[in-house]
Coordinates of C-alpha atoms in Angstrom, one line a residue:
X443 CA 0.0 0.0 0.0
X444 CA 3.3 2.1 0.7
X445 CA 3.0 2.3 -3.0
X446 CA 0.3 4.1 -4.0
X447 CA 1.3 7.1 -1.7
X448 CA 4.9 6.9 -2.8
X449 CA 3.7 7.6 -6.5
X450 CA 1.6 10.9 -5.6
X451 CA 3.5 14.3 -5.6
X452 CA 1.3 17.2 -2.9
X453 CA 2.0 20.3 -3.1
X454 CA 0.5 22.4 -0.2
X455 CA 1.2 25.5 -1.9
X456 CA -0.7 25.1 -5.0
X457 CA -4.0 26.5 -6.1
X458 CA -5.4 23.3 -6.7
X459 CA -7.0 21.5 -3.8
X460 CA -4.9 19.0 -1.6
X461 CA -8.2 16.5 -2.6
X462 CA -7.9 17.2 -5.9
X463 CA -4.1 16.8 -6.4
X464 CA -4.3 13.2 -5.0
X465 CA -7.6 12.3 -6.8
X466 CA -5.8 13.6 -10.1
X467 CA -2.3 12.0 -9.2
X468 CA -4.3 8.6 -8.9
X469 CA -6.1 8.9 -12.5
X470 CA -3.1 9.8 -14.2
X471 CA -1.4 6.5 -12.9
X472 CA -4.5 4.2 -13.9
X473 CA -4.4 6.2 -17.7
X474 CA -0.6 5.2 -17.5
X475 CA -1.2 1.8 -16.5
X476 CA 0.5 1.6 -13.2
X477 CA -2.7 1.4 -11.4
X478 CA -4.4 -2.0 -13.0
X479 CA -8.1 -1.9 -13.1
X480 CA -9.5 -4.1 -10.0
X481 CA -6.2 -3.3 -8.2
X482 CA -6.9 -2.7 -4.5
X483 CA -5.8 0.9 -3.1
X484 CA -5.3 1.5 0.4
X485 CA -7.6 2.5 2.9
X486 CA -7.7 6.7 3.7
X487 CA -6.1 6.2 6.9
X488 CA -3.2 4.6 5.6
X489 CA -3.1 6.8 2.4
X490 CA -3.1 9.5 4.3
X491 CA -0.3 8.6 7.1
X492 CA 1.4 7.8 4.2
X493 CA 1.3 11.4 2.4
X494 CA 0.9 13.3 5.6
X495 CA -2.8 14.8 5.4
X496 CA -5.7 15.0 7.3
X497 CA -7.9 11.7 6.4
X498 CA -10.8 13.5 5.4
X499 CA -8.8 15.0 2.6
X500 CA -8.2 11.4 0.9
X501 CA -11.9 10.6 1.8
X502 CA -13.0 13.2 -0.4
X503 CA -10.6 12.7 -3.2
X504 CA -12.0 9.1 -2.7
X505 CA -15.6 10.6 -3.3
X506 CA -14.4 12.3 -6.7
X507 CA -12.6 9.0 -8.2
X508 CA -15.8 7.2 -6.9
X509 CA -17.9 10.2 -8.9
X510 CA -16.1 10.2 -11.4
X511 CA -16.4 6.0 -12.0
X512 CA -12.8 5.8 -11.5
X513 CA -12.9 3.5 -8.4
X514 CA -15.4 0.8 -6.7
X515 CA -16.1 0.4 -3.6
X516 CA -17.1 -3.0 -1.8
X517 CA -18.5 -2.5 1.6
X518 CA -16.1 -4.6 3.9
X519 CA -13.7 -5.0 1.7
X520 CA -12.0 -1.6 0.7
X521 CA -11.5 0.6 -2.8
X522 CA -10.4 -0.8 -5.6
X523 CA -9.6 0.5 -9.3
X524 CA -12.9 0.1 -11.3
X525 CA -12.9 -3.2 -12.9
X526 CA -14.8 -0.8 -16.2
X527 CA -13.0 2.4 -16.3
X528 CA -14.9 5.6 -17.4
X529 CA -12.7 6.0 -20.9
X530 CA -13.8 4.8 -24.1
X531 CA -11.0 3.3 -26.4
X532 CA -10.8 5.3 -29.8
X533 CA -11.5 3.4 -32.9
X534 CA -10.2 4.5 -36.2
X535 CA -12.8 6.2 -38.5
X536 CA -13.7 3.9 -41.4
X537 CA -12.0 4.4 -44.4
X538 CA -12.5 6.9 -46.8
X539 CA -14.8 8.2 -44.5
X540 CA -15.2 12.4 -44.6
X541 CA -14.0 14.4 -41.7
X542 CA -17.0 16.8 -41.4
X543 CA -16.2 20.0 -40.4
X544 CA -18.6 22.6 -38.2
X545 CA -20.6 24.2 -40.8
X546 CA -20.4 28.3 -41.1
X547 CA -23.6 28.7 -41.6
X548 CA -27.2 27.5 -41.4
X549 CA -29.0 25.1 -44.0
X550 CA -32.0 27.1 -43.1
X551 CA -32.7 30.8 -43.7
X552 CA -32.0 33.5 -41.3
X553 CA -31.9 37.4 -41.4
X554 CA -28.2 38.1 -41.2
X555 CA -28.9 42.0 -41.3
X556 CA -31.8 42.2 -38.9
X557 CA -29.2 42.6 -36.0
X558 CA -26.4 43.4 -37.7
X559 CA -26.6 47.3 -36.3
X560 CA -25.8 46.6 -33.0
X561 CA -22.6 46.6 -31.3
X562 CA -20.8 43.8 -30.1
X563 CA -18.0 43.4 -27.6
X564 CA -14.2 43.4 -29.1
X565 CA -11.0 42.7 -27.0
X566 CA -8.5 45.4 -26.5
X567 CA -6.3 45.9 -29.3
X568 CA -2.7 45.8 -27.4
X569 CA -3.0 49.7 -26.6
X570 CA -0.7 50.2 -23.7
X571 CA -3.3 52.8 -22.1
X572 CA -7.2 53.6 -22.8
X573 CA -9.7 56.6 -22.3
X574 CA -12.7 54.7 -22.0
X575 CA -15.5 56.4 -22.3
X576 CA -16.2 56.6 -18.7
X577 CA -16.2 53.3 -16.4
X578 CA -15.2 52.8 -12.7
X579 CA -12.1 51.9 -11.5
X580 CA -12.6 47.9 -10.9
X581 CA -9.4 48.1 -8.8
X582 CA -11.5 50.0 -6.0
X583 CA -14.5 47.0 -6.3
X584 CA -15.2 45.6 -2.7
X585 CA -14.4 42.1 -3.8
X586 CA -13.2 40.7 -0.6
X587 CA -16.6 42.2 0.7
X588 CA -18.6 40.3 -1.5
X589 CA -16.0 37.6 -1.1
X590 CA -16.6 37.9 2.5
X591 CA -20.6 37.2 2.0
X592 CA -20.2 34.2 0.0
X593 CA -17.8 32.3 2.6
X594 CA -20.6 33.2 5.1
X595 CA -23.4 31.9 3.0
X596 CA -20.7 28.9 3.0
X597 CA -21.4 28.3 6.5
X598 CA -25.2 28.8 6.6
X599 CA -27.2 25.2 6.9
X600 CA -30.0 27.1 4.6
X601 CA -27.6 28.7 1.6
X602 CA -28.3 25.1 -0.6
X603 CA -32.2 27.2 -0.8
X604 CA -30.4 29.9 -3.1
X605 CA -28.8 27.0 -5.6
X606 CA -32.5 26.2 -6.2
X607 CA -34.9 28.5 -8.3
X608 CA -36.1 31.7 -6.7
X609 CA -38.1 34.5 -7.2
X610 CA -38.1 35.6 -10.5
X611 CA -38.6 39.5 -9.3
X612 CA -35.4 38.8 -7.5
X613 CA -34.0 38.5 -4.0
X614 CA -36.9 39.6 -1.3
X615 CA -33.8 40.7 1.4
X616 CA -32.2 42.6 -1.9
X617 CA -35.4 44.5 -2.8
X618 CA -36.0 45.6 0.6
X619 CA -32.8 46.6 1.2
X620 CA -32.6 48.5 -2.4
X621 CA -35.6 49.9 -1.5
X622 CA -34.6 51.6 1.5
X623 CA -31.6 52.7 -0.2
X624 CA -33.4 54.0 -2.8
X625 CA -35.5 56.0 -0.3
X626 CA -32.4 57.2 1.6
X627 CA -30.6 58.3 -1.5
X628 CA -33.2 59.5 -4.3
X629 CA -35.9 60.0 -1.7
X630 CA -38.0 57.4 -3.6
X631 CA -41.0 56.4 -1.7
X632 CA -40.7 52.9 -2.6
X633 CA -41.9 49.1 -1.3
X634 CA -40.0 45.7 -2.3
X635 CA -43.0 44.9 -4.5
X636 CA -42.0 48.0 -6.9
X637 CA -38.8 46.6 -7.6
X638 CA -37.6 44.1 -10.5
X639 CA -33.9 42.7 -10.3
X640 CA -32.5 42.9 -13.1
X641 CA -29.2 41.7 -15.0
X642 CA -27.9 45.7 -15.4
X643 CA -29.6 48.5 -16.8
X644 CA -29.8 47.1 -20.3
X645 CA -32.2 44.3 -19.3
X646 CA -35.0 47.1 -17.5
X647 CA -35.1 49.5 -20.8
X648 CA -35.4 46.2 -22.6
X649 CA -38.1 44.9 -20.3
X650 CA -39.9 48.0 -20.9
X651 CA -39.4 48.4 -24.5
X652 CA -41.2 45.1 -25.4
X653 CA -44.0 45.2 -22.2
X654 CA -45.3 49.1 -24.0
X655 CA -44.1 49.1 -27.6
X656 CA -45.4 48.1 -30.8
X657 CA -44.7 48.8 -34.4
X658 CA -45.1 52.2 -35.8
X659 CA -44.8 53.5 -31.8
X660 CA -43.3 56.5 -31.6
X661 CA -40.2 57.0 -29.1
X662 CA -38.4 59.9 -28.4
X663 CA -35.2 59.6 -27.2
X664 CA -31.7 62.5 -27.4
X665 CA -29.4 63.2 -29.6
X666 CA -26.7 62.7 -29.2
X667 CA -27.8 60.1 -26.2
X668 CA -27.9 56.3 -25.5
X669 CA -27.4 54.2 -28.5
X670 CA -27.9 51.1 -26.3
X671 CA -31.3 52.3 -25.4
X672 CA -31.8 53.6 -29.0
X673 CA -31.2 50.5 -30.5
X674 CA -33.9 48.2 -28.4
X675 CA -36.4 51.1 -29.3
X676 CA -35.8 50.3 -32.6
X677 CA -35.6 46.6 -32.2
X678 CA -39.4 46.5 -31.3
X679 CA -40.1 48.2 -34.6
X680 CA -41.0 51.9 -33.2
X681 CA -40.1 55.1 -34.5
X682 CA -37.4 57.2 -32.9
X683 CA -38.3 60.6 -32.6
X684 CA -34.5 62.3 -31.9
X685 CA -34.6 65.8 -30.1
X686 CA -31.7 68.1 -29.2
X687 CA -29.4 68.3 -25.9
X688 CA -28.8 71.7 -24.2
X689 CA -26.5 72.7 -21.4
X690 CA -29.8 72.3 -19.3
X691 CA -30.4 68.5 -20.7
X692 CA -33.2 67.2 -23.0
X693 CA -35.2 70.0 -25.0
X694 CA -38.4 69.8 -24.1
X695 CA -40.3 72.6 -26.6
X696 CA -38.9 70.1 -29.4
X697 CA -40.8 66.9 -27.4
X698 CA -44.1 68.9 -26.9
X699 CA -44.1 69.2 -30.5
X700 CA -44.0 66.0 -31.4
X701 CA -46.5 65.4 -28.9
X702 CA -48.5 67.5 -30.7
X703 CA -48.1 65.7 -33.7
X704 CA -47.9 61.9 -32.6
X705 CA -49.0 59.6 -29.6
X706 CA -45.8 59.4 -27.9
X707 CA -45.6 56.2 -25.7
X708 CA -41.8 56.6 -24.2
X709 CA -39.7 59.8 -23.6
X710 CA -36.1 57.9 -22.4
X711 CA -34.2 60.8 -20.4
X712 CA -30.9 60.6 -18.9
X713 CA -31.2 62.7 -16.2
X714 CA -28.1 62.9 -14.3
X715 CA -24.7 63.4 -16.2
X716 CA -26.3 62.7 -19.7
X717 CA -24.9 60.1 -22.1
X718 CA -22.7 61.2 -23.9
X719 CA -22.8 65.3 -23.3
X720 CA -22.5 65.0 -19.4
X721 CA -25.2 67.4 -19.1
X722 CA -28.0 67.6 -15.6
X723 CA -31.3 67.7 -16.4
X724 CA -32.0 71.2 -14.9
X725 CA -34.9 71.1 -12.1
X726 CA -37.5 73.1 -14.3
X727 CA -37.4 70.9 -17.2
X728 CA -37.9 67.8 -15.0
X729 CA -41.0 69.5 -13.4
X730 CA -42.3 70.0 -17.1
X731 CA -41.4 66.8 -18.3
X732 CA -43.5 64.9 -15.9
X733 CA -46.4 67.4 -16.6
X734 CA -46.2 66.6 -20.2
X735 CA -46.3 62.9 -19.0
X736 CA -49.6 63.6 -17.1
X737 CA -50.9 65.3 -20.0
X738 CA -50.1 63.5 -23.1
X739 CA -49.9 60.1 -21.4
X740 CA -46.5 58.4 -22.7
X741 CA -44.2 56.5 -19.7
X742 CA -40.8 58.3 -19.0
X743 CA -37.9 55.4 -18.7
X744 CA -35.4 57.5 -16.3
X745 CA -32.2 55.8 -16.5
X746 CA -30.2 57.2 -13.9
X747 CA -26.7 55.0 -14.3
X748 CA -24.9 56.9 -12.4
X749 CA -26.8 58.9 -10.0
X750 CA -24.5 57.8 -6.9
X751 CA -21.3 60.0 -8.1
X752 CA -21.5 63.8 -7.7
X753 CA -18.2 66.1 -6.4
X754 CA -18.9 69.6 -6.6
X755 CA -22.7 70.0 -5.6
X756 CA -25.5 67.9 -4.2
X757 CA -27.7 65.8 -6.9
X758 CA -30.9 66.8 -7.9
X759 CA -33.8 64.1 -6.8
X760 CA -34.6 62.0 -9.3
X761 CA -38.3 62.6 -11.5
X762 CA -39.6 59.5 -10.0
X763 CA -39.1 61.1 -6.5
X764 CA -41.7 63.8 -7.4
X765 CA -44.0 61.1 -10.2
X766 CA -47.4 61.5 -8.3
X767 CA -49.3 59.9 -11.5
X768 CA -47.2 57.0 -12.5
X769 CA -45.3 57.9 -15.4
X770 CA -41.7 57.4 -14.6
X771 CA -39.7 53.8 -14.6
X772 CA -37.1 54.0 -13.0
X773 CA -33.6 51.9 -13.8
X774 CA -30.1 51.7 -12.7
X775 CA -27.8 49.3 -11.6
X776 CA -24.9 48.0 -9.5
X777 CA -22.7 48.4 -12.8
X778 CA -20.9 51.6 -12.4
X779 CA -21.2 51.2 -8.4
X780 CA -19.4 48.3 -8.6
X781 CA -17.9 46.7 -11.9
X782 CA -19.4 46.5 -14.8
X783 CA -18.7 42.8 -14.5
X784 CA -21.4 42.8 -11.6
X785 CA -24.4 42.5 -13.3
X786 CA -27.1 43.9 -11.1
X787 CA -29.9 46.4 -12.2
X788 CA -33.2 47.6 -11.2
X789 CA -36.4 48.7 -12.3
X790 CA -38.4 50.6 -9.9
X791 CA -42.2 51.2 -11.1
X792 CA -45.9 50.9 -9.9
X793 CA -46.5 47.1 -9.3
X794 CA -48.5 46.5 -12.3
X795 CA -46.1 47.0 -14.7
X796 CA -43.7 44.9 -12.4
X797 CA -45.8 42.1 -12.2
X798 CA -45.6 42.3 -16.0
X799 CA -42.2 42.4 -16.4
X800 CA -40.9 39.8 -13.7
X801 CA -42.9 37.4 -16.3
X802 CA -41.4 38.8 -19.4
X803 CA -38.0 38.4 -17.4
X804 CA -39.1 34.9 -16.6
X805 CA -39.1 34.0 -20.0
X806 CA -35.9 35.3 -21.1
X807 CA -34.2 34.5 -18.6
X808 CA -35.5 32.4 -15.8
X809 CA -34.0 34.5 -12.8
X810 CA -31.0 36.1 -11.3
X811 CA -27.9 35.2 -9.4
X812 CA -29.5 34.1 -6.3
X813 CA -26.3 34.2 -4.2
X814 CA -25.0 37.1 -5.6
X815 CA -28.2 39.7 -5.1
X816 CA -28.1 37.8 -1.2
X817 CA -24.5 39.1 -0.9
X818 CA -25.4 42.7 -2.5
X819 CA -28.3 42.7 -0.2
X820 CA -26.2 42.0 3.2
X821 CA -23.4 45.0 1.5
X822 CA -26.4 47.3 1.1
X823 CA -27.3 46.2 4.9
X824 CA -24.1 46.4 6.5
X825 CA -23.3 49.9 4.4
X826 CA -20.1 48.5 2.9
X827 CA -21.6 50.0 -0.6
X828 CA -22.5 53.4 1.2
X829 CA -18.8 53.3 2.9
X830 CA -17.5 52.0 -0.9
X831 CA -19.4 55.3 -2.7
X832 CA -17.9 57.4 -0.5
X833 CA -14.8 56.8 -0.8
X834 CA -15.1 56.2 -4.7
X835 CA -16.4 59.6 -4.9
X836 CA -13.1 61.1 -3.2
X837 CA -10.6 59.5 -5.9
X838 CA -12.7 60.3 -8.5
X839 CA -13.5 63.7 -7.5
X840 CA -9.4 64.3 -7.4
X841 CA -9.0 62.0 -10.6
X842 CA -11.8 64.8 -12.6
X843 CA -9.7 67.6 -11.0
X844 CA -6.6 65.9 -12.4
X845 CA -8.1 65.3 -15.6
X846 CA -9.6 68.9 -16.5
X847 CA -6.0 71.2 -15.1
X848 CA -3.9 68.4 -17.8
X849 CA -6.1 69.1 -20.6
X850 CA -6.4 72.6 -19.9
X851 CA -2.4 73.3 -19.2
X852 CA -1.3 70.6 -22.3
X853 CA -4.4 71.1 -24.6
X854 CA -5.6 74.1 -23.8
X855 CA -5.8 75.6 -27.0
X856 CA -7.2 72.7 -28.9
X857 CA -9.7 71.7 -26.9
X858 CA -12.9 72.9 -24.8
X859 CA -14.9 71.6 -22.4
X860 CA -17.3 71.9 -19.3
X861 CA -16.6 70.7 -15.8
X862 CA -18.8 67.9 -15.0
X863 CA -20.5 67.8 -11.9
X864 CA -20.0 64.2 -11.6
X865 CA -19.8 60.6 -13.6
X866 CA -17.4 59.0 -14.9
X867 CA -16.3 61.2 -17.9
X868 CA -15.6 64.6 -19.8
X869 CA -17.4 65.9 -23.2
X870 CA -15.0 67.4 -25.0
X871 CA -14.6 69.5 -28.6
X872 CA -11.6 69.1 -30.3
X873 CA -10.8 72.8 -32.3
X874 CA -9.0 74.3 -34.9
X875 CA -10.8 71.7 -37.1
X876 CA -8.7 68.5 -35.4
X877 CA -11.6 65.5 -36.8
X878 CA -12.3 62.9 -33.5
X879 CA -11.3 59.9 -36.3
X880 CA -8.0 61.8 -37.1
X881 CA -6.7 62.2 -33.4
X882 CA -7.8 58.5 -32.3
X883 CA -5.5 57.2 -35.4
X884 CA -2.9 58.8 -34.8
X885 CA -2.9 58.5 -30.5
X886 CA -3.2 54.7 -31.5
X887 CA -0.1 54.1 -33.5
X888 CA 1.2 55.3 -29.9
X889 CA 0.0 53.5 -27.8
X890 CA -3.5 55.1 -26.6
X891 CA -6.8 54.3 -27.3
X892 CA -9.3 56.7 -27.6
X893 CA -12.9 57.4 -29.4
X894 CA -13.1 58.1 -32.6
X895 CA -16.6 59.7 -31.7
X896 CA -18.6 57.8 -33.8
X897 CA -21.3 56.2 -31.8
X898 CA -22.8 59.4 -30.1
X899 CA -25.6 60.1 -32.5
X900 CA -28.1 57.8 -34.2
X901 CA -26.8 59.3 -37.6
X902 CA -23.3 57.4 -37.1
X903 CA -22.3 59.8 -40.1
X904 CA -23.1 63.1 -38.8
X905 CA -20.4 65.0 -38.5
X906 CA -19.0 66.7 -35.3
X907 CA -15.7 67.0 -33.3
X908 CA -16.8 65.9 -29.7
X909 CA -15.7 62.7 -27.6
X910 CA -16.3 61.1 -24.3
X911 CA -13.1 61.2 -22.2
X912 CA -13.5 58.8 -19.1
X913 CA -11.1 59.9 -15.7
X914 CA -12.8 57.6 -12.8
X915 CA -10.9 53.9 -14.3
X916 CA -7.2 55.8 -14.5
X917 CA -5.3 56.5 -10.7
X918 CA -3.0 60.0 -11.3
X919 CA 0.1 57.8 -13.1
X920 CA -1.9 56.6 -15.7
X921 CA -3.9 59.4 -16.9
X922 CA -0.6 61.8 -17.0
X923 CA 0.7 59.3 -19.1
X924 CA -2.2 59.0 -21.6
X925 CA -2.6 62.8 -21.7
X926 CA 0.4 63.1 -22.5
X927 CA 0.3 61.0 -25.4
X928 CA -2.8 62.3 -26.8
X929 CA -1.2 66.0 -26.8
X930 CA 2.2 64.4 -28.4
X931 CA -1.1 63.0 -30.8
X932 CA -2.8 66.3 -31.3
X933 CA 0.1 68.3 -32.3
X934 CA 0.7 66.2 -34.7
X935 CA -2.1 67.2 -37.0
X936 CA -1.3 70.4 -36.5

């Protein structure tokens, strides 16, 4: 039995479990023969005197081989090497015979170009530093928190209840808990039942897109804006009705009239810190906007992404704090809180409409993370993501300080823009007729990546010198580095 131990290798250091290092040591020796099948292996207890564990850590790398079908066990008699082992043999294909490969594309028909306008994700393309257009730092993500949750749901008798299905409106401890935040922070005057979970942002403007619209429904949305939201609008077959961005957000003399003119059944509005102009939504014209609601009847989707991260004054509440009739849904997310790898949302409006969309949700996709909204519930509770915002909000505060003095002291000349009040990013003009497409070309034979501007209005062609220049992912290094090369970039279209 001395054997068997004496052919397994442990390495306490390693990743890999002690378990699994001995279960794996003993399958590579049956592949390799020196393990014959019905061979008897010793007992834990010996197997582990002999390599120096715990026995419980050999009993369970017993219980994989035994899953696994690598080993039988005989009560009474001990563990042996499965007399059948799991492997097939290969056999040789028969001759002549064609090696098929995957085909490219379907026998039957399908409509390449129906979805061929969206966007889809692409890798980074080796550039040694990025201006995003506006994302949070994931190195300041409270991952050992949420880390910290799941080992304790680890040690709860009850967690196996959230590795079975759930509710499909999400997490009952996360929506009261988002609900009270909700009330603390926006002053929403909300109950659990109001509230969907949802996977991000992107999933609530969906929900609501398919639950009101038809074909031929008319949306009106910004321009420049969204083209995420813009481009489930026109999924559903509607007509997008595009109005104009001001310093004081969303024109709403160029919505009334197309009230006039057309049943309107969604305005979308990006309240705080528009997308892409950075712009607030100035109190009057969020009064108005709900009165038009009242009056005209269309639903106002609010999207208010990044509500949480203000520096230099205090936010205005959001419309569905003041929405006495019922027009406003409300949707954000744990996205830009977080990571945008945590996908968490919300949709906050009167319970009809939830009830709705929790079964639209249901069909798409059966239900959340259950474990994960538990953990962002018990964060929410404890105020670890209160505690997290707060100090976010510093080092991004100091990172959009940072940001504006470079561009003004290197670029000053070339460029203009307005200080945000908060988010994640700057709107900038290029001058002196510099073209967005020109400077990102250039900045990325050197190493930077930045946007070509080319996705801020729904006319992809329309020509303008604006971009989105995110701070809050860079720490103080970084972004002197990257503005530096975009000046060295600049000044070389001079």
């Amino acid at each position: 039995m001395q054997f068997v131990s004496a052919l397994l290798n442990i390495d306490k250091t390693l990743q890999v479990p002690v378990y699994q290092q001995i279960a794996n040591g003993i399958i590579c020796h049956i592949r390799q023969g020196t393990l014959k099948p019905a061979s008897a292996l010793p007992s834990s207890r010996t197997l582990a005197t002999g390599l120096k564990v715990h026995r419980n850590t050999v009993v369970a790398a017993y219980d994989e081989l035994y899953a696994q079908s690598w080993v039988d066990v005989y009560p009474q008699k001990g563990i042996f090497v499965a007399a059948n082992l799991p492997e097939v043999a290969p056999r040789p294909l028969a001759k002549n015979q064609q090696v098929l490969t995957y085909p490219e594309k379907t026998h039957f028909d399908v409509r390449d170009k129906r979805l061929g306008n969206i966007n889809l994700f692409t890798p980074g393309t080796g550039h040694t530093i990025a201006f995003n257009e506006g994302f949070p730092d994931t190195r300041l993500a409270p991952v050992e928190l949420m880390l910290r949750e799941y080992r304790r749901f680890a040690s709860y008798q009850f967690t196996s209840q959230y590795l079975l299905y759930g509710p499909e409106q999400g997490s009952e401890n996360l929506r009261i808990e988002l609900a009270r935040f909700l009330g603390e922070t926006r002053g929403l005057n909300v109950k659990p039942e109001h509230v969907l979970i949802t996977k991000g942002a992107q999933m609530a403007i969906y929900l609501a897109a398919q639950l009101l619209l038809t074909k031929a429904d008319t949306v009106i949305a910004a321009d420049p804006g969204y083209c995420g939201a813009n481009e489930v609008f026109t999924q559903t077959g509607a007509n997008l009705e595009l109005v104009p961005v001001d310093e004081f957000g969303i024109c709403l003399d160029a919505v009334e009239a197309v009230c006039k003119k057309k049943k309107v059944k969604i305005v979308y509005v990006i309240p705080h810190h528009h997308q892409p102009t950075t712009v607030t939504l100035c109190s009057e014209r969020r009064m108005r906007l709900l009165e038009l609601a009242a009056r005209y009847g269309f639903a106002i989707i609010e999207d208010d992404y990044d509500y949480d991260f203000h520096y230099t004054s205090s936010p205005i509440l959001p419309l569905a704090s003041a929405d006495y009739y019922g027009s406003v849904i409300y949707i954000g997310s744990f996205c830009k809180t977080i990571a945008p790898g945590i996908r968490i949302g919300f949709m906050v409006a009167p319970s009809n409409l939830i009830q709705q969309a929790t079964r639209l949700r249901r069909i798409i996709d059966r239900q959340g993370e259950h474990l994960l909204e538990e953990a962002m519930a018990n964060l929410l509770k404890n105020g670890d993501i209160t505690r997290h915002l707060k100090k976010a909000n510093k080092l991004y505060h100091e990172r959009r300080d940072l940001l504006c003095s470079l561009l003004t002291q290197q670029l000053g000349n070339h460029v203009s823009f307005k200080i945000p009040d908060g988010g994640f990013a700057i709107w900038m003009k290029y001058l002196n007729g510099l073209k967005p497409k020109d400077v990102a070309g250039k900045a990325a034979t050197m190493g930077l990546a930045v946007s070509s501007g080319k996705d801020y209005y729904y006319d992809r062609s329309h020509e303008h010198h604006h971009i989105r220049i995110g701070f809050a992912s860079m720490n103080l290094k970084e972004m002197e580095q990257a503005t530096e090369i975009l000046t060295r970039a600049v000044k070389k279209l001079i």
